[in-house]
Amino acid sequence: VALKEDHAESHFRQGYAFENLEQFDRAQEAYRSAIEHDPWRPEAYNALGNLYLRFEKHSHAVQVFKNAVENNPRSVENYRDLGVAYRQQNRLEDAVRQFERAQQVDPRDPGTLFNLGLTLRDQKKSKPAAQALQRYLMARTAAEDPLRLELVRTILTELQAQR
């Protein structure tokens, strides 16, 4: 399929297709091209950053997500994904800061609340972790992963037992 060189959507879709075909180098190139053509497109940054996370290239992912935040500071996904990248590097304070910034954009985003709760639990902050996870349960959508729901319920039970 021939692409128009200036069409970010086409590059993004091509990256997604390459990723599904497990052609990760080509997916990375396509996502980078989408970003070059439209640096305000959060989906391309998120796809590229998550591709890096998948292969444990955490510092690359952090840089991509920092660029995403810089170019689109109103995207909750950018802050949330930067927080996840920091969490995977065990930079828990940095992760919490990004999740809090994501909450400023959308206080009810289930993914942010879930990740914030897990990170606060990792910091041994039981009460704020439980509060974030309770808010996650209230904000979640019907399509939420049932395994994630079970995990949250288990963690909340553990946190309540620690009080």
Backbone as ProteinMPNN parsed JSONL, in Angstrom:
{"seq_chain_A": "VALKEDHAESHFRQGYAFENLEQFDRAQEAYRSAIEHDPWRPEAYNALGNLYLRFEKHSHAVQVFKNAVENNPRSVENYRDLGVAYRQQNRLEDAVRQFERAQQVDPRDPGTLFNLGLTLRDQKKSKPAAQALQRYLMARTAAEDPLRLELVRTILTELQAQR", "coords_chain_A": {"N_chain_A": [[0.851, -1.177, 0.0], [0.736, 2.07, -0.992], [1.78, 5.112, 0.494], [0.731, 8.434, 1.239], [3.146, 10.81, 1.693], [2.777, 12.873, 3.528], [0.81, 12.16, 5.286], [-0.135, 11.53, 8.357], [-1.949, 9.805, 9.626], [-2.06, 7.579, 7.939], [0.538, 6.58, 8.221], [0.498, 5.963, 10.927], [-1.486, 3.951, 11.002], [-0.214, 2.073, 9.411], [1.964, 1.452, 11.044], [0.629, 0.23, 13.165], [-0.395, -2.005, 11.831], [2.025, -3.289, 11.09], [2.973, -3.84, 13.628], [1.064, -5.689, 14.532], [1.708, -7.724, 12.82], [4.022, -8.499, 13.898], [6.321, -7.253, 13.058], [8.385, -5.479, 14.249], [10.471, -3.559, 14.023], [9.781, -2.245, 11.674], [7.298, -1.282, 12.436], [8.044, 0.518, 14.428], [9.438, 2.417, 12.867], [7.318, 3.366, 11.28], [5.588, 4.489, 13.225], [7.259, 6.513, 14.177], [7.419, 8.06, 11.891], [4.773, 8.879, 11.661], [4.648, 10.536, 13.908], [6.5, 12.507, 13.181], [5.113, 13.682, 11.082], [2.829, 14.581, 12.319], [3.127, 15.981, 15.11], [1.445, 16.414, 17.25], [-0.187, 14.334, 17.727], [-1.403, 12.124, 19.947], [-1.782, 9.325, 19.903], [0.169, 8.129, 18.263], [2.57, 8.612, 19.638], [1.965, 7.196, 21.984], [1.692, 4.594, 20.999], [4.299, 4.095, 20.005], [5.856, 4.495, 22.33], [4.759, 2.5, 24.004], [5.477, 0.276, 22.539], [8.234, 0.344, 22.921], [8.231, -0.101, 25.71], [7.275, -2.671, 25.759], [9.459, -4.122, 24.939], [11.168, -3.634, 26.958], [12.663, -1.295, 26.831], [13.05, 1.03, 28.56], [14.125, 3.645, 29.006], [14.001, 4.752, 26.457], [11.245, 4.707, 26.073], [10.408, 6.476, 28.107], [11.473, 8.881, 27.127], [10.011, 9.195, 24.734], [7.403, 9.451, 25.779], [7.745, 11.756, 27.322], [8.171, 13.622, 25.291], [5.676, 13.435, 24.126], [3.999, 14.495, 26.14], [4.981, 17.081, 26.196], [4.224, 18.005, 23.65], [1.483, 17.629, 23.664], [-0.127, 18.514, 26.145], [-2.667, 18.118, 27.165], [-3.53, 15.558, 27.058], [-4.567, 12.79, 28.703], [-3.608, 10.207, 28.443], [-0.92, 10.5, 27.744], [0.394, 11.453, 30.099], [-0.303, 9.37, 31.832], [0.896, 7.133, 30.571], [3.578, 7.911, 30.675], [3.9, 7.864, 33.416], [3.555, 5.086, 33.855], [5.825, 4.113, 32.522], [7.834, 5.226, 34.15], [7.203, 3.879, 36.509], [7.822, 1.267, 35.802], [10.533, 1.51, 35.736], [11.04, 1.637, 38.344], [10.902, 4.134, 39.446], [9.241, 5.467, 41.479], [8.244, 7.819, 42.774], [8.385, 9.689, 40.69], [6.592, 8.456, 38.976], [4.157, 8.62, 40.425], [3.852, 11.398, 40.426], [3.322, 11.868, 37.698], [0.945, 10.427, 37.352], [-0.687, 11.924, 39.004], [-0.686, 14.313, 37.569], [-2.023, 13.409, 35.307], [-4.5, 12.98, 36.455], [-5.289, 15.6, 36.847], [-6.017, 16.302, 34.314], [-8.03, 14.431, 33.716], [-9.904, 13.421, 36.173], [-11.278, 11.051, 36.59], [-10.255, 8.975, 35.104], [-9.991, 5.612, 34.528], [-7.653, 3.999, 34.037], [-5.559, 5.592, 34.97], [-6.218, 5.843, 37.703], [-6.055, 3.171, 38.497], [-3.302, 2.558, 38.019], [-2.105, 4.497, 39.656], [-3.016, 3.656, 42.169], [-1.734, 1.117, 42.382], [0.943, 1.93, 42.35], [1.139, 3.575, 44.617], [0.623, 1.629, 46.534], [2.935, 0.086, 46.197], [4.697, 1.873, 47.28], [4.147, 1.59, 49.877], [2.044, 3.051, 50.901], [-0.667, 2.701, 52.179], [-3.323, 3.736, 52.773], [-3.803, 5.967, 50.882], [-3.438, 4.427, 48.57], [-5.536, 2.572, 48.714], [-7.672, 4.365, 48.54], [-7.348, 5.385, 45.918], [-7.73, 3.028, 44.446], [-10.336, 2.368, 45.178], [-11.669, 4.513, 44.011], [-11.064, 3.884, 41.392], [-12.646, 1.56, 41.07], [-15.153, 2.742, 41.103], [-15.039, 4.336, 38.853], [-14.539, 2.765, 36.674], [-15.182, 1.168, 33.481], [-17.806, -0.722, 31.867], [-16.598, -2.472, 30.146], [-14.241, -3.165, 31.283], [-11.351, -5.082, 32.091], [-11.909, -8.229, 33.493], [-10.025, -9.655, 35.021], [-8.361, -7.652, 35.938], [-10.146, -6.314, 37.603], [-10.563, -8.264, 39.569], [-7.972, -8.411, 40.607], [-7.738, -5.828, 41.705], [-9.715, -5.945, 43.692], [-8.607, -7.936, 45.34], [-6.2, -6.69, 46.15], [-7.28, -4.497, 47.533], [-8.497, -5.819, 49.694], [-6.206, -6.835, 50.938], [-4.933, -4.394, 51.624], [-6.796, -3.29, 53.382], [-6.599, -5.106, 55.464], [-4.159, -4.438, 56.487], [-4.546, -2.213, 57.991]], "CA_chain_A": [[0.0, 0.0, 0.0], [1.512, 3.305, -1.082], [1.336, 6.136, 1.439], [1.03, 9.841, 1.01], [4.214, 11.113, 2.647], [2.382, 13.838, 4.539], [-0.408, 11.708, 5.936], [0.222, 10.891, 9.624], [-2.884, 8.708, 9.904], [-1.63, 6.418, 7.16], [1.745, 6.043, 8.858], [0.086, 5.359, 12.188], [-2.162, 2.678, 10.695], [0.791, 1.138, 8.922], [2.694, 1.004, 12.229], [-0.244, -0.705, 13.874], [-0.42, -3.244, 11.04], [3.33, -3.94, 11.248], [3.06, -4.367, 14.993], [0.246, -6.906, 14.56], [2.44, -8.745, 12.058], [5.252, -8.7, 14.655], [7.436, -6.617, 12.354], [8.502, -4.388, 15.21], [11.333, -2.488, 13.512], [9.003, -1.474, 10.704], [6.266, -0.579, 13.21], [8.719, 1.66, 15.054], [9.679, 3.42, 11.816], [6.039, 3.963, 10.874], [5.129, 5.358, 14.305], [8.12, 7.709, 14.175], [7.014, 8.867, 10.742], [3.493, 9.506, 12.027], [4.968, 11.626, 14.835], [7.148, 13.576, 12.405], [4.107, 14.356, 10.258], [1.83, 15.207, 13.182], [3.676, 15.852, 16.461], [0.409, 16.624, 18.263], [-1.025, 13.131, 17.711], [-0.995, 11.306, 21.094], [-1.824, 7.887, 19.632], [1.439, 7.673, 17.686], [3.529, 8.576, 20.749], [1.6, 6.112, 22.889], [2.006, 3.321, 20.353], [5.751, 3.944, 19.965], [6.332, 4.32, 23.708], [4.353, 1.183, 24.497], [6.311, -0.69, 21.837], [9.496, 0.324, 23.664], [8.001, -0.76, 27.0], [7.105, -4.109, 25.489], [10.794, -4.702, 24.812], [11.903, -3.176, 28.135], [13.531, -0.154, 26.512], [12.369, 2.005, 29.399], [14.588, 5.018, 28.814], [13.437, 5.202, 25.176], [9.817, 4.952, 26.299], [10.286, 7.704, 28.895], [11.722, 10.033, 26.258], [8.87, 9.332, 23.828], [6.266, 9.971, 26.524], [8.042, 13.156, 27.668], [7.891, 14.398, 24.077], [4.219, 13.45, 23.958], [3.459, 15.456, 27.117], [5.387, 18.421, 25.75], [3.463, 18.378, 22.461], [0.047, 17.555, 23.896], [-0.277, 18.45, 27.595], [-4.063, 17.872, 27.568], [-3.833, 14.142, 26.829], [-4.393, 11.989, 29.914], [-2.818, 9.026, 28.102], [0.505, 10.833, 27.749], [0.864, 11.454, 31.483], [-0.467, 8.02, 32.382], [1.916, 6.252, 30.018], [4.864, 8.319, 31.24], [3.904, 7.3, 34.772], [3.781, 3.639, 33.763], [7.239, 3.92, 32.172], [8.602, 5.49, 35.366], [6.931, 2.789, 37.461], [8.581, 0.095, 35.368], [11.925, 1.787, 36.088], [11.019, 1.742, 39.803], [10.968, 5.555, 39.811], [7.865, 5.545, 41.961], [7.842, 9.211, 43.015], [8.141, 10.283, 39.368], [5.366, 7.845, 38.462], [3.019, 9.225, 41.13], [3.702, 12.778, 39.919], [2.679, 11.83, 36.376], [-0.45, 10.01, 37.536], [-1.401, 13.09, 39.547], [-0.886, 15.244, 36.448], [-3.082, 12.813, 34.486], [-5.767, 13.234, 37.155], [-5.671, 16.986, 36.621], [-6.667, 16.327, 33.004], [-9.258, 13.64, 33.83], [-9.863, 12.813, 37.507], [-11.981, 9.772, 36.638], [-9.682, 8.023, 34.159], [-9.751, 4.353, 35.248], [-6.275, 3.54, 33.921], [-4.734, 6.404, 35.872], [-6.534, 5.478, 39.08], [-5.513, 1.827, 38.704], [-1.845, 2.632, 38.127], [-1.788, 5.28, 40.847], [-3.235, 2.775, 43.319], [-0.662, 0.119, 42.456], [2.205, 2.591, 42.666], [1.073, 3.964, 46.029], [0.778, 0.388, 47.299], [4.359, -0.25, 46.143], [5.371, 2.813, 48.18], [3.662, 1.272, 51.234], [1.088, 4.088, 51.299], [-1.884, 1.886, 52.129], [-4.581, 4.485, 52.736], [-4.008, 6.592, 49.57], [-3.56, 3.368, 47.553], [-6.91, 2.066, 48.799], [-8.57, 5.41, 48.029], [-7.237, 5.416, 44.452], [-8.327, 1.811, 43.893], [-11.79, 2.504, 45.356], [-12.121, 5.431, 42.957], [-10.993, 3.103, 40.154], [-13.833, 0.705, 40.992], [-16.313, 3.586, 40.798], [-14.876, 4.982, 37.543], [-14.286, 1.795, 35.605], [-16.227, 0.976, 32.481], [-18.339, -2.082, 31.797], [-15.699, -3.287, 29.333], [-12.98, -3.332, 32.012], [-10.812, -6.437, 32.182], [-12.338, -8.865, 34.744], [-8.856, -10.029, 35.816], [-7.923, -6.431, 36.612], [-11.101, -6.073, 38.686], [-10.267, -9.224, 40.631], [-6.715, -7.971, 41.203], [-8.025, -4.651, 42.543], [-10.445, -6.4, 44.891], [-7.639, -8.645, 46.182], [-5.305, -5.69, 46.742], [-8.036, -3.73, 48.524], [-8.633, -6.671, 50.865], [-4.89, -6.829, 51.608], [-4.698, -3.07, 52.198], [-7.685, -3.121, 54.537], [-6.081, -5.947, 56.536], [-2.967, -3.783, 57.028], [-4.942, -1.083, 58.869]], "C_chain_A": [[0.891, 1.232, 0.0], [0.912, 4.343, -0.139], [1.603, 7.514, 0.898], [2.037, 10.225, 2.085], [3.772, 12.056, 3.765], [1.159, 13.388, 5.338], [-0.094, 10.885, 7.19], [-0.674, 9.696, 9.928], [-2.474, 7.441, 9.165], [-0.404, 5.764, 7.785], [1.397, 5.342, 10.17], [-0.57, 4.002, 11.946], [-1.182, 1.627, 10.191], [1.615, 0.592, 10.101], [1.905, -0.024, 13.007], [-0.283, -2.05, 13.15], [0.903, -4.001, 11.183], [3.476, -4.548, 12.638], [2.257, -5.66, 15.107], [0.899, -8.052, 13.809], [3.774, -9.099, 12.726], [6.495, -8.262, 13.887], [7.737, -5.315, 13.108], [9.414, -3.251, 14.743], [10.571, -1.606, 12.528], [7.887, -0.693, 11.402], [6.862, 0.672, 13.85], [8.965, 2.769, 14.042], [8.383, 4.128, 11.422], [5.496, 4.896, 11.952], [5.957, 6.636, 14.364], [7.733, 8.644, 13.025], [5.692, 9.576, 11.021], [3.727, 10.7, 12.954], [5.606, 12.795, 14.097], [6.128, 14.377, 11.609], [3.037, 15.058, 11.082], [2.285, 15.061, 14.638], [2.66, 16.081, 17.583], [-0.513, 15.419, 18.387], [-0.619, 12.2, 18.863], [-0.942, 9.808, 20.799], [-0.5, 7.363, 19.107], [2.519, 7.599, 18.77], [3.24, 7.378, 21.653], [1.949, 4.754, 22.295], [3.516, 3.074, 20.35], [6.302, 3.702, 21.371], [5.982, 2.957, 24.267], [5.103, 0.058, 23.793], [7.675, -0.796, 22.541], [9.333, -0.376, 25.016], [7.9, -2.273, 26.836], [8.454, -4.826, 25.43], [11.756, -4.186, 25.882], [12.97, -2.134, 27.812], [12.946, 1.063, 27.228], [12.829, 3.431, 29.158], [14.09, 5.587, 27.489], [11.956, 5.562, 25.356], [9.612, 6.259, 27.063], [10.47, 8.919, 27.995], [10.554, 10.268, 25.297], [7.687, 9.948, 24.57], [6.498, 11.408, 27.001], [7.762, 14.059, 26.47], [6.387, 14.516, 23.857], [3.575, 14.483, 24.881], [3.764, 16.878, 26.676], [4.529, 18.898, 24.576], [1.955, 18.364, 22.667], [-0.215, 17.411, 25.398], [-1.719, 18.228, 28.071], [-4.484, 16.42, 27.333], [-3.532, 13.336, 28.083], [-3.508, 10.778, 29.635], [-1.327, 9.309, 28.164], [1.07, 10.813, 29.162], [0.8, 10.06, 32.085], [0.63, 7.094, 31.877], [3.311, 6.628, 30.498], [4.985, 7.79, 32.672], [4.166, 5.804, 34.779], [5.249, 3.353, 33.438], [8.128, 4.171, 33.396], [8.419, 4.357, 36.379], [7.736, 1.555, 37.086], [10.076, 0.273, 35.603], [12.109, 1.865, 37.608], [11.255, 3.174, 40.281], [9.57, 5.952, 40.296], [7.393, 6.968, 42.229], [7.527, 9.914, 41.694], [6.839, 9.744, 38.783], [4.138, 8.485, 39.106], [2.772, 10.642, 40.629], [2.976, 12.786, 38.569], [1.227, 11.384, 36.485], [-1.286, 11.153, 38.116], [-1.647, 14.131, 38.455], [-1.992, 14.718, 35.527], [-4.451, 13.059, 35.127], [-6.219, 14.678, 37.002], [-6.387, 17.132, 35.279], [-8.012, 15.604, 33.076], [-9.236, 12.893, 35.16], [-10.507, 11.43, 37.589], [-11.417, 8.73, 35.663], [-9.333, 6.725, 34.888], [-8.3, 3.873, 35.191], [-5.337, 4.293, 34.838], [-4.967, 5.992, 37.313], [-5.965, 4.104, 39.428], [-4.001, 1.886, 38.932], [-1.391, 3.443, 39.336], [-1.931, 4.404, 42.093], [-2.126, 1.744, 43.477], [0.664, 0.744, 42.879], [2.237, 3.028, 44.128], [1.198, 2.733, 46.932], [2.249, -0.021, 47.337], [5.184, 0.657, 47.056], [4.958, 2.598, 49.639], [2.756, 2.369, 51.787], [-0.313, 3.491, 51.18], [-3.161, 2.694, 51.968], [-4.783, 5.19, 51.387], [-4.145, 5.56, 48.441], [-4.987, 2.841, 47.532], [-7.898, 3.084, 48.243], [-8.54, 5.452, 46.499], [-7.917, 4.189, 43.838], [-9.848, 1.796, 44.077], [-12.362, 3.418, 44.276], [-12.069, 4.742, 41.597], [-12.249, 2.246, 40.0], [-15.08, 1.507, 40.64], [-16.245, 4.137, 39.368], [-14.769, 4.004, 36.386], [-15.478, 1.677, 34.667], [-16.693, -0.469, 32.49], [-17.398, -3.019, 31.038], [-14.373, -3.57, 30.042], [-12.617, -4.812, 32.133], [-11.215, -7.081, 33.516], [-11.159, -9.308, 35.622], [-8.305, -8.827, 36.575], [-8.85, -6.129, 37.782], [-10.829, -7.0, 39.861], [-8.977, -8.847, 41.354], [-6.958, -6.795, 42.146], [-8.752, -5.075, 43.809], [-9.513, -7.124, 45.867], [-6.712, -7.656, 46.877], [-6.031, -4.883, 47.809], [-8.239, -4.538, 49.807], [-7.33, -6.71, 51.659], [-4.629, -5.492, 52.294], [-5.559, -2.824, 53.433], [-7.203, -3.949, 55.726], [-4.859, -5.32, 57.205], [-3.307, -2.663, 57.996], [-5.091, -1.495, 60.309]], "O_chain_A": [[1.71, 1.409, 0.901], [-0.306, 4.438, 0.006], [2.58, 7.738, 0.184], [1.798, 9.985, 3.268], [4.353, 12.028, 4.85], [0.54, 14.212, 6.011], [0.18, 9.688, 7.099], [-0.199, 8.681, 10.436], [-2.54, 6.347, 9.724], [-0.319, 4.538, 7.867], [1.925, 4.274, 10.482], [-0.242, 3.02, 12.613], [-1.305, 0.443, 10.505], [1.925, -0.598, 10.141], [2.452, -1.032, 13.456], [-0.213, -3.105, 13.781], [0.903, -5.217, 11.376], [4.032, -5.635, 12.799], [2.721, -6.624, 15.716], [0.67, -9.219, 14.126], [4.553, -9.891, 12.198], [7.576, -8.828, 14.049], [7.394, -4.219, 12.665], [9.143, -2.089, 15.046], [10.697, -0.382, 12.545], [7.569, 0.428, 11.004], [6.262, 1.746, 13.816], [8.723, 3.94, 14.336], [8.362, 5.347, 11.252], [4.996, 5.977, 11.639], [5.414, 7.721, 14.576], [7.724, 9.865, 13.18], [5.517, 10.739, 10.657], [3.089, 11.743, 12.808], [5.28, 13.951, 14.367], [6.251, 15.594, 11.471], [2.409, 16.009, 10.617], [1.876, 14.124, 15.323], [3.006, 15.95, 18.757], [-1.523, 15.486, 19.088], [0.417, 11.542, 18.768], [-0.133, 9.095, 21.393], [-0.086, 6.262, 19.47], [3.291, 6.642, 18.817], [4.149, 6.642, 22.037], [2.441, 3.87, 22.995], [3.963, 1.97, 20.659], [7.122, 2.806, 21.574], [6.804, 2.323, 24.929], [5.339, -0.996, 24.384], [8.199, -1.893, 22.731], [10.197, -1.154, 25.42], [8.381, -3.042, 27.669], [8.571, -5.988, 25.822], [12.976, -4.281, 25.745], [14.033, -2.095, 28.433], [12.426, 1.988, 26.605], [12.002, 4.343, 29.11], [13.787, 6.777, 27.403], [11.485, 6.583, 24.856], [8.744, 7.057, 26.71], [9.709, 9.882, 28.088], [10.156, 11.411, 25.071], [7.039, 10.86, 24.057], [5.552, 12.193, 27.078], [7.183, 15.135, 26.62], [5.888, 15.567, 23.453], [2.711, 15.251, 24.458], [2.918, 17.767, 26.769], [4.151, 20.068, 24.519], [1.224, 19.018, 21.923], [-0.493, 16.311, 25.873], [-1.956, 18.157, 29.276], [-5.67, 16.098, 27.404], [-2.374, 13.211, 28.483], [-2.738, 10.365, 30.502], [-0.551, 8.453, 28.588], [2.121, 10.215, 29.397], [1.73, 9.621, 32.762], [1.23, 6.355, 32.657], [4.145, 5.748, 30.708], [6.048, 7.325, 33.082], [4.918, 5.308, 35.618], [5.846, 2.447, 34.019], [9.066, 3.414, 33.648], [9.377, 3.935, 37.026], [8.272, 0.872, 37.959], [10.811, -0.713, 35.664], [13.21, 2.128, 38.092], [11.747, 3.394, 41.388], [8.832, 6.668, 39.619], [6.242, 7.292, 41.935], [6.537, 10.637, 41.585], [6.074, 10.487, 38.169], [3.189, 8.849, 38.412], [1.626, 11.044, 40.429], [2.109, 13.628, 38.336], [0.365, 11.912, 35.781], [-2.452, 11.323, 37.758], [-2.705, 14.76, 38.426], [-2.803, 15.495, 35.024], [-5.435, 13.314, 34.432], [-7.419, 14.951, 37.027], [-7.262, 17.985, 35.127], [-9.015, 16.099, 32.561], [-8.611, 11.837, 35.262], [-10.296, 10.712, 38.566], [-12.055, 7.704, 35.428], [-8.475, 6.726, 35.771], [-7.772, 3.391, 36.193], [-4.424, 3.707, 35.42], [-4.011, 5.811, 38.067], [-5.453, 3.902, 40.529], [-3.486, 1.337, 39.906], [-0.391, 3.104, 39.969], [-1.064, 4.415, 42.968], [-1.635, 1.523, 44.584], [1.413, 0.164, 43.664], [3.254, 2.867, 44.802], [1.824, 2.807, 47.989], [2.756, -0.426, 48.383], [6.241, 0.259, 47.546], [5.377, 3.343, 50.524], [2.706, 2.589, 52.997], [-1.038, 3.742, 50.218], [-3.994, 2.375, 51.12], [-5.846, 5.031, 50.787], [-4.874, 5.785, 47.475], [-5.581, 2.68, 46.466], [-8.85, 2.717, 47.554], [-9.588, 5.543, 45.86], [-8.603, 4.304, 42.823], [-10.568, 1.27, 43.229], [-13.411, 3.131, 43.699], [-12.924, 4.981, 40.745], [-12.849, 2.208, 38.926], [-15.967, 1.003, 39.952], [-17.28, 4.377, 38.746], [-14.899, 4.401, 35.228], [-16.608, 2.03, 35.004], [-16.034, -1.337, 33.062], [-17.407, -4.228, 31.269], [-13.473, -4.161, 29.445], [-13.489, -5.671, 32.26], [-10.896, -6.536, 34.572], [-11.286, -9.332, 36.846], [-7.84, -8.955, 37.707], [-8.382, -5.728, 38.848], [-10.861, -6.573, 41.015], [-8.899, -8.951, 42.578], [-6.438, -6.773, 43.262], [-8.423, -4.598, 44.895], [-9.62, -6.943, 47.08], [-6.468, -7.779, 48.078], [-5.471, -4.612, 48.871], [-8.157, -3.979, 50.901], [-7.337, -6.63, 52.887], [-4.154, -5.463, 53.429], [-5.106, -2.224, 54.407], [-7.38, -3.541, 56.874], [-4.553, -5.63, 58.356], [-2.442, -2.21, 58.745], [-5.417, -0.665, 61.158]]}, "name": "protein", "num_of_chains": 1, "seq": "VALKEDHAESHFRQGYAFENLEQFDRAQEAYRSAIEHDPWRPEAYNALGNLYLRFEKHSHAVQVFKNAVENNPRSVENYRDLGVAYRQQNRLEDAVRQFERAQQVDPRDPGTLFNLGLTLRDQKKSKPAAQALQRYLMARTAAEDPLRLELVRTILTELQAQR"}
